[in-house]
Coordinates of C-alpha atoms in Angstrom, one line a residue:
X19 CA 49.8 -58.6 61.9
X20 CA 52.1 -61.1 61.6
X21 CA 49.3 -63.9 62.9
X22 CA 47.3 -62.6 60.5
X23 CA 50.0 -62.5 57.3
X24 CA 50.5 -66.6 58.7
X25 CA 47.0 -66.9 58.0
X26 CA 46.9 -65.5 54.6
X27 CA 49.7 -67.6 53.6
X28 CA 48.8 -71.0 54.9
X29 CA 45.0 -70.2 52.2
X30 CA 47.7 -69.2 49.4
X31 CA 49.9 -71.7 50.0
X32 CA 46.9 -74.4 50.1
X33 CA 45.0 -73.1 47.6
X34 CA 48.1 -72.4 44.3
X35 CA 49.3 -76.3 45.4
X36 CA 45.3 -77.6 44.3
X37 CA 44.8 -78.7 40.1
X38 CA 44.7 -78.1 37.9
X39 CA 46.7 -74.6 38.0
X40 CA 48.7 -75.7 41.2
X41 CA 51.8 -76.9 42.1
X42 CA 51.0 -79.8 44.9
X43 CA 54.9 -79.6 46.6
X44 CA 53.1 -75.9 48.1
X45 CA 50.7 -78.8 49.7
X46 CA 53.4 -79.9 51.7
X47 CA 54.3 -76.9 53.6
X48 CA 50.7 -75.1 53.3
X49 CA 49.7 -76.0 56.9
X50 CA 52.9 -74.7 58.5
X51 CA 52.4 -71.3 58.7
X52 CA 49.2 -71.6 60.5
X53 CA 50.4 -74.4 62.9
X54 CA 53.1 -71.8 63.9
X55 CA 50.4 -69.5 64.4
X56 CA 48.7 -71.9 66.8
X57 CA 51.8 -72.7 69.0
X58 CA 52.6 -69.0 69.2
X59 CA 48.8 -68.3 70.5
X60 CA 48.9 -71.6 72.6
X61 CA 52.0 -70.2 74.5
X62 CA 51.3 -67.1 75.1
X63 CA 49.1 -65.1 77.5
X64 CA 46.3 -63.7 75.5
X65 CA 43.1 -64.5 76.5
X66 CA 40.1 -65.8 74.2
X67 CA 42.8 -68.7 72.4
X68 CA 40.3 -70.9 70.8
X69 CA 38.4 -68.0 69.5
X70 CA 41.9 -66.4 67.9
X71 CA 43.3 -70.0 66.3
X72 CA 39.6 -70.6 65.3
X73 CA 39.5 -66.8 63.5
X74 CA 42.7 -67.3 61.8
X75 CA 42.3 -70.8 61.2
X76 CA 39.1 -69.4 59.3
X77 CA 40.3 -66.8 57.1
X78 CA 43.1 -69.5 55.9
X79 CA 40.6 -72.2 55.0
X80 CA 38.6 -69.4 53.8
X81 CA 41.7 -68.7 51.0
X82 CA 41.9 -71.8 50.0
X83 CA 38.4 -73.2 49.7
X84 CA 37.0 -69.8 47.7
X85 CA 40.0 -70.1 45.7
X86 CA 39.9 -73.5 44.5
X87 CA 36.1 -73.6 44.4
X88 CA 34.5 -70.6 43.6
X89 CA 33.4 -71.6 40.6
X90 CA 30.1 -73.2 42.6
X91 CA 29.1 -69.9 42.0
X92 CA 27.9 -70.0 38.3
X93 CA 25.4 -73.1 39.2
X94 CA 23.9 -70.7 42.2
X95 CA 25.3 -68.3 44.5
X96 CA 23.6 -69.4 47.9
X97 CA 25.4 -72.7 47.7
X98 CA 28.7 -72.1 46.6
X99 CA 28.4 -69.6 50.3
X100 CA 27.5 -72.5 51.7
X101 CA 29.9 -75.1 50.8
X102 CA 32.9 -72.5 51.2
X103 CA 31.8 -71.2 54.7
X104 CA 30.3 -74.0 56.1
X105 CA 33.2 -76.8 54.6
X106 CA 35.9 -73.4 56.2
X107 CA 34.3 -73.3 59.6
X108 CA 34.8 -77.4 59.6
X109 CA 38.1 -77.6 59.2
X110 CA 39.1 -74.4 61.1
X111 CA 37.3 -76.2 64.0
X112 CA 39.7 -79.3 63.2
X113 CA 42.5 -76.7 64.8
X114 CA 40.9 -75.6 67.4
X115 CA 40.1 -79.2 68.4
X116 CA 44.0 -79.7 68.1
X117 CA 45.0 -76.9 70.0
X118 CA 42.7 -78.3 72.8
X119 CA 44.4 -81.6 72.7
X120 CA 48.3 -79.5 71.9
X121 CA 47.7 -78.2 75.6
X122 CA 47.5 -82.1 77.3
X123 CA 50.2 -84.1 75.5
X124 CA 53.7 -84.0 73.8
X125 CA 53.8 -82.3 70.6
X126 CA 54.3 -85.7 69.0
X127 CA 51.1 -87.0 70.3
X128 CA 49.2 -83.9 69.4
X129 CA 51.0 -83.7 66.1
X130 CA 49.8 -87.4 65.1
X131 CA 46.3 -86.5 66.6
X132 CA 45.9 -83.5 64.0
X133 CA 47.2 -85.9 61.0
X134 CA 45.0 -88.6 62.2
X135 CA 41.8 -86.3 63.0
X136 CA 41.8 -84.4 59.4
X137 CA 41.6 -88.1 58.0
X138 CA 38.6 -89.4 60.0
X139 CA 37.2 -85.7 58.7
X140 CA 37.7 -86.7 55.5
X141 CA 36.1 -89.3 55.9
X142 CA 33.6 -88.6 57.1
X143 CA 33.2 -86.0 54.0
X144 CA 33.0 -88.8 51.9
X145 CA 30.2 -90.4 53.9
X146 CA 27.7 -88.1 56.0
X147 CA 24.6 -86.3 54.2
X148 CA 26.6 -82.7 53.7
X149 CA 29.3 -84.8 51.6
X150 CA 31.8 -82.7 50.0
X151 CA 35.1 -84.4 50.0
X152 CA 35.9 -81.8 46.8
X153 CA 39.5 -80.9 48.5
X154 CA 40.3 -83.8 50.6
X155 CA 44.3 -83.1 50.2
X156 CA 44.7 -86.8 48.6
X157 CA 42.9 -85.0 45.2
X158 CA 45.6 -82.4 45.1
X159 CA 48.0 -84.4 43.1
X160 CA 45.3 -85.6 40.2
X161 CA 47.7 -83.6 37.8
X162 CA 51.0 -85.2 39.0
X163 CA 50.1 -88.0 38.6
X164 CA 53.0 -90.2 38.4
X165 CA 53.8 -88.8 41.7
X166 CA 51.4 -90.9 43.4
X167 CA 51.3 -94.5 41.4
X168 CA 51.1 -96.5 44.3
X169 CA 47.5 -94.9 45.3
X170 CA 46.6 -98.2 43.9
X171 CA 47.9 -99.8 47.3
X172 CA 46.1 -96.5 49.4
X173 CA 43.6 -94.8 47.7
X174 CA 43.6 -90.9 48.3
X175 CA 44.5 -91.1 52.3
X176 CA 48.1 -91.8 51.1
X177 CA 48.4 -88.8 50.0
X178 CA 46.7 -87.1 52.9
X179 CA 49.0 -89.0 55.0
X180 CA 52.2 -87.9 53.2
X181 CA 51.1 -84.0 53.1
X182 CA 50.3 -84.4 56.3
X183 CA 53.2 -86.2 57.3
X184 CA 56.2 -83.5 55.5
X185 CA 54.1 -80.5 56.8
X186 CA 54.3 -81.6 60.3
X187 CA 58.3 -82.7 59.8
X188 CA 58.7 -78.8 58.3
X189 CA 57.1 -77.3 61.7
X190 CA 58.7 -79.1 63.9
X191 CA 61.9 -78.0 61.9
X192 CA 60.9 -74.2 62.2
X193 CA 60.6 -74.5 65.6
X194 CA 63.2 -76.6 66.4
X195 CA 65.5 -74.0 64.2
X196 CA 63.8 -70.7 66.5
X197 CA 64.9 -72.5 69.7
X198 CA 68.5 -73.0 68.1
X199 CA 68.7 -70.8 65.5
X200 CA 71.7 -73.0 63.8
X201 CA 71.4 -74.6 60.4
X202 CA 73.8 -77.3 61.5
X203 CA 72.2 -79.0 63.5
X204 CA 69.1 -78.8 61.1
X205 CA 70.6 -81.3 58.6
X206 CA 69.7 -84.7 60.0
X207 CA 65.8 -83.2 60.1
X208 CA 66.0 -82.1 56.4
X209 CA 67.7 -85.2 55.0
X210 CA 64.4 -86.8 57.2
X211 CA 62.4 -84.2 55.4
X212 CA 63.8 -84.6 52.0
X213 CA 63.6 -88.3 52.0
X214 CA 59.5 -88.3 52.8
X215 CA 58.7 -85.8 50.3
X216 CA 61.6 -87.4 47.5
X217 CA 61.2 -91.8 48.1
X218 CA 57.4 -91.8 46.9
X219 CA 58.1 -90.1 43.8
X220 CA 60.7 -91.8 43.1
X221 CA 58.9 -95.5 43.5
X222 CA 55.4 -93.2 41.6
X223 CA 57.8 -92.9 38.5
X224 CA 59.4 -96.6 38.6
X225 CA 56.0 -98.4 39.1
X226 CA 54.7 -95.6 36.4
X227 CA 57.2 -96.8 34.2
X228 CA 57.2 -100.6 34.6
X229 CA 53.8 -100.8 35.1
X230 CA 52.4 -102.8 32.0
X231 CA 48.7 -102.6 30.3
X232 CA 47.0 -106.2 29.5
X233 CA 44.4 -107.1 28.8
X234 CA 41.5 -107.4 26.2
X235 CA 41.1 -104.1 23.7
X236 CA 37.9 -102.7 23.0
X237 CA 36.6 -100.0 20.8
X238 CA 35.0 -97.0 22.4
X239 CA 33.2 -93.9 21.4
X240 CA 32.6 -90.9 24.0
X241 CA 29.8 -88.6 22.6
X242 CA 29.9 -85.1 23.8
X243 CA 26.1 -83.3 22.5
X244 CA 27.3 -79.8 23.9
X245 CA 23.8 -78.8 25.5
X246 CA 23.0 -76.0 27.5
X247 CA 21.2 -77.1 30.1
X248 CA 20.5 -73.9 31.4
X249 CA 18.5 -72.9 27.8
X250 CA 18.3 -76.1 26.2
X251 CA 18.4 -79.7 28.0
X252 CA 15.3 -79.7 29.4
X253 CA 13.4 -78.3 26.8
X254 CA 14.3 -80.4 23.5
X255 CA 12.3 -83.8 23.4
X256 CA 13.8 -86.8 23.6
X257 CA 13.2 -88.3 20.6
X258 CA 15.5 -84.7 18.9
X259 CA 18.5 -86.0 21.2
X260 CA 18.3 -89.0 20.1
X261 CA 18.6 -88.2 16.6
X262 CA 21.4 -85.6 17.6
X263 CA 23.2 -88.5 19.1
X264 CA 23.0 -90.8 16.7
X265 CA 24.3 -88.2 14.2
X266 CA 27.0 -87.8 16.2
X267 CA 27.8 -91.6 16.3
X268 CA 27.8 -92.5 12.9
X269 CA 31.1 -90.0 12.5
X270 CA 33.0 -92.8 13.9
X271 CA 31.1 -95.8 14.6
X272 CA 32.6 -99.0 12.7
X273 CA 31.8 -102.9 13.3
X274 CA 34.3 -102.8 15.1
X275 CA 32.8 -100.2 18.0
X276 CA 32.0 -102.1 21.3
X277 CA 30.8 -99.4 23.6
X278 CA 29.1 -96.4 22.5
X279 CA 28.6 -93.8 25.7
X280 CA 26.4 -90.5 25.9
X281 CA 26.2 -87.9 28.9
X282 CA 24.3 -88.2 32.5
X283 CA 20.8 -87.6 32.0
X284 CA 20.8 -86.4 28.2
X285 CA 17.6 -88.1 27.9
X286 CA 16.4 -85.2 30.3
X287 CA 12.7 -85.1 29.7
X288 CA 10.9 -87.7 32.8
X289 CA 10.5 -91.0 31.4
X290 CA 8.0 -93.6 33.3
X291 CA 10.0 -96.9 33.8
X292 CA 7.7 -99.0 33.6
X293 CA 7.2 -96.7 30.2
X294 CA 10.2 -97.2 28.4
X295 CA 9.9 -99.7 26.2
X296 CA 7.1 -98.1 24.4
X297 CA 8.8 -94.8 24.4
X298 CA 9.4 -93.2 20.5
X299 CA 13.3 -92.1 21.4
X300 CA 14.0 -96.3 22.9
X301 CA 13.0 -97.7 19.4
X302 CA 15.2 -95.4 17.4
X303 CA 17.7 -96.5 19.5
X304 CA 16.6 -100.0 19.3
X305 CA 16.6 -99.8 15.4
X306 CA 20.2 -98.1 16.0
X307 CA 22.0 -100.8 17.6
X308 CA 20.6 -104.1 15.7
X309 CA 21.9 -102.0 13.1
X310 CA 25.2 -102.4 14.8
X311 CA 24.7 -105.6 16.1
X312 CA 28.0 -106.0 18.0
X313 CA 27.4 -102.2 19.7
X314 CA 27.0 -101.8 23.7
X315 CA 24.8 -98.6 24.2
X316 CA 25.3 -96.4 27.0
X317 CA 23.5 -93.5 28.2
X318 CA 22.3 -91.6 30.7
X319 CA 18.9 -90.9 31.1
X320 CA 16.0 -88.9 34.2
X321 CA 13.5 -91.6 35.0
X322 CA 10.2 -90.9 37.3
X323 CA 8.2 -94.0 39.2
X324 CA 5.0 -92.9 40.3
X325 CA 4.3 -94.4 43.8
X326 CA 1.0 -96.5 43.6
X327 CA 0.7 -98.4 47.1
X328 CA 1.9 -96.2 50.2
X329 CA 4.0 -98.8 51.7
X330 CA 6.6 -98.3 48.9
X331 CA 7.0 -95.2 50.0
X332 CA 11.1 -94.2 50.7
X333 CA 12.7 -91.9 52.6
X334 CA 14.0 -90.4 49.0
X335 CA 10.4 -90.3 47.7
X336 CA 8.7 -87.1 46.7
X337 CA 5.2 -85.6 47.4
X338 CA 3.2 -83.7 44.9
X339 CA 1.1 -80.9 45.9
X340 CA -1.3 -82.8 43.3
X341 CA -1.7 -85.7 46.1
X342 CA 0.8 -87.9 45.1
X343 CA 4.2 -90.1 45.9
X344 CA 7.1 -90.6 42.5
X345 CA 10.9 -91.3 42.9
X346 CA 12.9 -89.6 41.1
X347 CA 15.9 -91.0 39.0
X348 CA 19.7 -90.0 37.8
X349 CA 20.2 -93.1 35.7
X350 CA 22.5 -94.9 33.0
X351 CA 20.6 -97.2 30.7
X352 CA 22.3 -99.6 28.6
X353 CA 21.3 -101.1 25.3
X354 CA 22.1 -103.7 23.0
X355 CA 21.4 -106.5 20.6
X356 CA 19.7 -108.8 24.1
X357 CA 16.2 -108.0 25.1
X358 CA 17.3 -106.9 29.1
X359 CA 17.8 -103.1 29.6
X360 CA 20.2 -103.1 32.1
X361 CA 20.3 -99.6 34.3
X362 CA 21.6 -98.3 37.5
X363 CA 20.6 -95.5 39.2
X364 CA 22.8 -92.5 40.6
X365 CA 23.6 -93.1 44.3
X366 CA 26.3 -90.6 45.7
X367 CA 24.2 -87.4 45.9
X368 CA 24.8 -83.6 44.7
X369 CA 24.0 -81.6 48.3
X370 CA 20.8 -79.5 47.7
X371 CA 20.7 -80.1 44.0
X372 CA 19.7 -84.1 44.4
X373 CA 19.2 -84.8 48.3
X374 CA 17.8 -82.9 51.0
X375 CA 20.3 -83.4 54.0
X376 CA 19.0 -85.2 56.7
X377 CA 15.5 -83.7 56.3
X378 CA 13.3 -84.8 59.3
X379 CA 15.4 -81.9 60.6
X380 CA 16.3 -79.6 58.4
X381 CA 12.7 -79.4 56.5
X382 CA 10.9 -78.3 59.5
X383 CA 13.2 -75.7 60.3
X384 CA 14.0 -74.2 57.1
X385 CA 12.2 -75.5 54.5
X386 CA 13.1 -77.5 50.9
X387 CA 16.3 -75.7 50.0
X388 CA 16.8 -77.7 47.4
X389 CA 18.8 -75.8 44.5
X390 CA 17.0 -75.8 40.6
X391 CA 19.5 -76.1 38.3
X392 CA 16.6 -77.5 35.6
X393 CA 14.4 -80.3 35.2
X394 CA 12.6 -81.5 37.9
X395 CA 13.1 -80.6 41.4
X396 CA 13.2 -83.2 43.4
X397 CA 15.0 -85.9 45.2
X398 CA 16.9 -88.4 43.9
X399 CA 16.3 -91.9 44.7
X400 CA 19.1 -94.1 45.0
X401 CA 20.3 -97.9 45.0
X402 CA 22.6 -99.9 47.6
X403 CA 24.6 -102.1 44.9
X404 CA 27.2 -100.9 42.3
X405 CA 26.1 -102.7 39.5
X406 CA 28.6 -103.7 36.6
X407 CA 27.1 -103.6 33.1
X408 CA 27.5 -106.9 31.1
X409 CA 27.9 -106.6 27.0
X410 CA 27.8 -108.2 24.2
X411 CA 30.9 -108.8 24.3
X412 CA 32.3 -111.1 27.3
X413 CA 35.4 -109.9 27.7
X414 CA 33.7 -106.1 28.3
X415 CA 31.6 -105.6 31.4
X416 CA 31.4 -102.0 32.3
X417 CA 31.2 -99.5 35.8
X418 CA 28.5 -96.5 34.7
X419 CA 30.0 -93.7 37.3
X420 CA 27.3 -90.9 37.5
X421 CA 28.8 -87.3 37.4
X422 CA 29.8 -87.1 41.1
X423 CA 30.1 -90.3 42.1
X424 CA 33.5 -90.4 40.3
X425 CA 34.7 -88.5 43.7
X426 CA 34.6 -91.5 45.8
X427 CA 37.1 -93.6 45.7
X428 CA 36.2 -96.5 47.8
X429 CA 32.6 -96.2 46.5
X430 CA 34.0 -96.3 42.6
X431 CA 35.5 -99.7 43.8
X432 CA 32.5 -101.5 44.2
X433 CA 32.1 -101.4 40.5
X434 CA 35.7 -103.0 40.4
X435 CA 34.3 -106.2 43.1
X436 CA 30.7 -106.1 41.0
X437 CA 33.2 -107.2 37.5
X438 CA 33.6 -104.4 35.9
X439 CA 37.0 -104.3 34.0
X440 CA 36.5 -101.2 32.2
X441 CA 34.9 -98.1 33.2
X442 CA 32.1 -95.1 32.4
X443 CA 32.2 -91.6 33.3
X444 CA 29.1 -89.5 31.9
X445 CA 28.6 -86.0 33.2
X446 CA 27.4 -82.8 32.5
X447 CA 29.6 -80.2 33.9
X448 CA 27.8 -77.0 32.0
X449 CA 26.5 -76.0 35.2
X450 CA 29.6 -74.0 35.7
X451 CA 30.8 -72.7 32.7
X452 CA 34.4 -72.9 31.7
X453 CA 36.2 -72.8 34.8
X454 CA 38.6 -74.5 37.0
X455 CA 35.2 -77.1 38.2
X456 CA 34.8 -79.5 34.9
X457 CA 38.7 -79.0 34.8
X458 CA 39.0 -80.3 38.4
X459 CA 36.3 -83.2 37.9
X460 CA 38.1 -84.3 34.5
X461 CA 41.6 -84.8 36.7
X462 CA 39.8 -86.7 39.7
X463 CA 39.2 -89.0 36.9
X464 CA 43.0 -90.2 37.2
X465 CA 42.6 -90.8 40.7
X466 CA 39.8 -93.3 40.0
X467 CA 41.9 -95.2 37.1
X468 CA 45.0 -95.7 38.8
X469 CA 43.7 -97.1 42.5
X470 CA 41.7 -99.4 40.2
X471 CA 44.0 -100.0 37.4
X472 CA 40.9 -99.7 35.1
X473 CA 41.0 -97.6 31.6
X474 CA 38.2 -95.2 31.5
X475 CA 36.3 -93.9 29.0
X476 CA 34.6 -90.5 29.8
X477 CA 31.3 -88.9 28.4
X478 CA 30.8 -85.2 29.5
X479 CA 27.6 -82.8 28.1
X480 CA 30.4 -79.8 27.0
X481 CA 33.1 -81.5 27.9
X482 CA 35.3 -82.6 28.5
X483 CA 35.3 -85.8 27.3
X484 CA 38.5 -88.4 27.3
X485 CA 39.9 -91.6 27.6
X486 CA 42.2 -92.3 30.6
X487 CA 44.2 -95.5 30.5
X488 CA 45.2 -97.4 34.0
X489 CA 48.1 -95.2 34.7
X490 CA 45.9 -92.5 34.5
X491 CA 47.6 -90.6 31.8
X492 CA 44.4 -88.6 29.2
X493 CA 45.0 -90.5 25.6
X494 CA 43.0 -88.4 24.0
X495 CA 39.9 -85.8 24.5
X496 CA 37.7 -83.2 23.3
X497 CA 38.1 -79.7 24.0
X498 CA 35.2 -77.9 26.5
X499 CA 32.2 -76.1 24.6
X500 CA 32.7 -78.4 21.7
X501 CA 30.3 -80.8 19.6
X502 CA 31.4 -84.0 18.5
X503 CA 32.0 -87.8 19.2
X504 CA 35.5 -89.1 20.8
X505 CA 36.5 -92.8 19.3
X506 CA 39.7 -94.7 20.8
X507 CA 40.5 -97.8 22.2
X508 CA 40.3 -99.1 26.1
X509 CA 42.2 -102.3 27.4
X510 CA 40.1 -104.1 29.8
X511 CA 41.7 -105.1 33.4
X512 CA 40.5 -108.8 35.6
X513 CA 42.4 -107.5 38.5
X514 CA 41.6 -106.4 41.9
X515 CA 44.2 -103.8 43.2
X516 CA 44.9 -103.9 46.7
X517 CA 42.8 -100.7 47.2
X518 CA 40.1 -102.2 45.7
X519 CA 40.1 -105.1 48.3
X520 CA 40.6 -102.9 50.7
X521 CA 39.8 -99.6 50.7
X522 CA 39.9 -96.7 52.8
X523 CA 41.7 -98.9 55.1
X524 CA 44.2 -96.0 56.3
X525 CA 41.3 -93.5 56.9
X526 CA 39.7 -97.0 59.6
X527 CA 43.1 -96.8 61.2
X528 CA 43.2 -92.7 61.8
X529 CA 39.9 -92.6 63.0
X530 CA 40.5 -95.5 66.0
X531 CA 44.2 -93.2 66.5
X532 CA 42.6 -90.0 66.7
X533 CA 39.7 -91.6 68.9
X534 CA 42.0 -93.1 71.0
X535 CA 44.3 -90.0 71.5
X536 CA 41.6 -88.0 71.8
X537 CA 40.1 -89.7 75.1
X538 CA 42.9 -90.9 77.1
X539 CA 44.0 -86.6 76.3
X540 CA 41.3 -85.0 77.2
X541 CA 40.4 -85.4 81.0
X542 CA 44.1 -84.6 81.7
X543 CA 45.1 -81.4 82.8
X544 CA 46.9 -78.6 80.9
X545 CA 50.4 -78.6 80.0
X546 CA 50.6 -74.6 79.0

């Protein structure tokens, strides 16, 4: 019973340390009860130790995953169940792997392995086909962003490292207390824990209060049309959507407006790329832009491209039962006074909604399980490079981040390396209703601002649209489920942060260490 209580406690501590409702200090002790359970089982004489550890770990992580991400069920129950149960299973496997190493290595080596293995797992979640980095530990400080201003040097993996260091130190303190039963002998360990906990916060607060945002000021408007994606979005012609957006824009626009931003796939009635120029809604937008010659209009749009040459069929191309192939795109489009239409195609896709993972293996086994959230049910086609949109203002270059892409730190740095000095996030968070989903998604945008030191304009279909500065402050916002337009001023930045230049270097070092420890340890005889 004690093991069950400790496992539940770990799950609750991790869950109630999570944004946007939680207090992240709980993350620093969240793994301790579970580590104590693993140690007790490892040193005991019970049978089926690995299965016991897996069961208790799985319980902890299901609690954490369910409380923090159960809002996925409002889009799709199967998708939510899969994400929660499978992600919890993978996390539990990490603890079992640590258990195997702990039997063969010293305490410090095995705990170092666990910390590095966890970061390797988080890095995997940023790159593989079943990508789901929502619960990467570094994301847990997004509401307490004044604590992690040093993310401009480390990215979110600096936060993961911080969480694990404190958990390990507290765990070792607990084990030491169990042996000594004396508080006096624990003072030095307690001082070290406080130092590791508090010093990064002090450094961050110093950075926050001394950092100066410098650059050219640009005037922006974020549109929030508040369209119901389940009953309205895919049934309204693009021409009517254009009229709505322009009416909203008229409430805020002036001669000094540089950038107008509309949400992801707001033009949801699939447009053939080759026929874009002749589309009636596009002509309406062109007229509006011509009436405001300084304006740059960035909007989300759904494209389709029919493939006439079979040699051009890609892995992400879709086969229609009528006998033809086509590419389906979730894209960002930039219009301005120039004749060039700039496009970017979303490249970090939502599993099961926009992409079928490992389709050559999975599709023959279980068929096509793509989740229908309205519109065209098809795999999206991506592009290799991040695109920085150029504008009529020579001082403004915009990185168009589409929805889920904003969760990926190193991915977003690609826009900066390609010249973006302001970031625009276009998204549609309406699938989850008024839950933690859209709140967490907005909160994570703060992390991208700090990592890259770029101001962000965020246009969300149903909200929350916001303007975020390079320190992570939300300068202004529109409430959820509200139609409107948000105007304000952003500041450009031409400098690259260390993280923008180096990326997830902490994770890469962790992968090397974890692999090294695993290889030299697993062939040893168990110590206990």
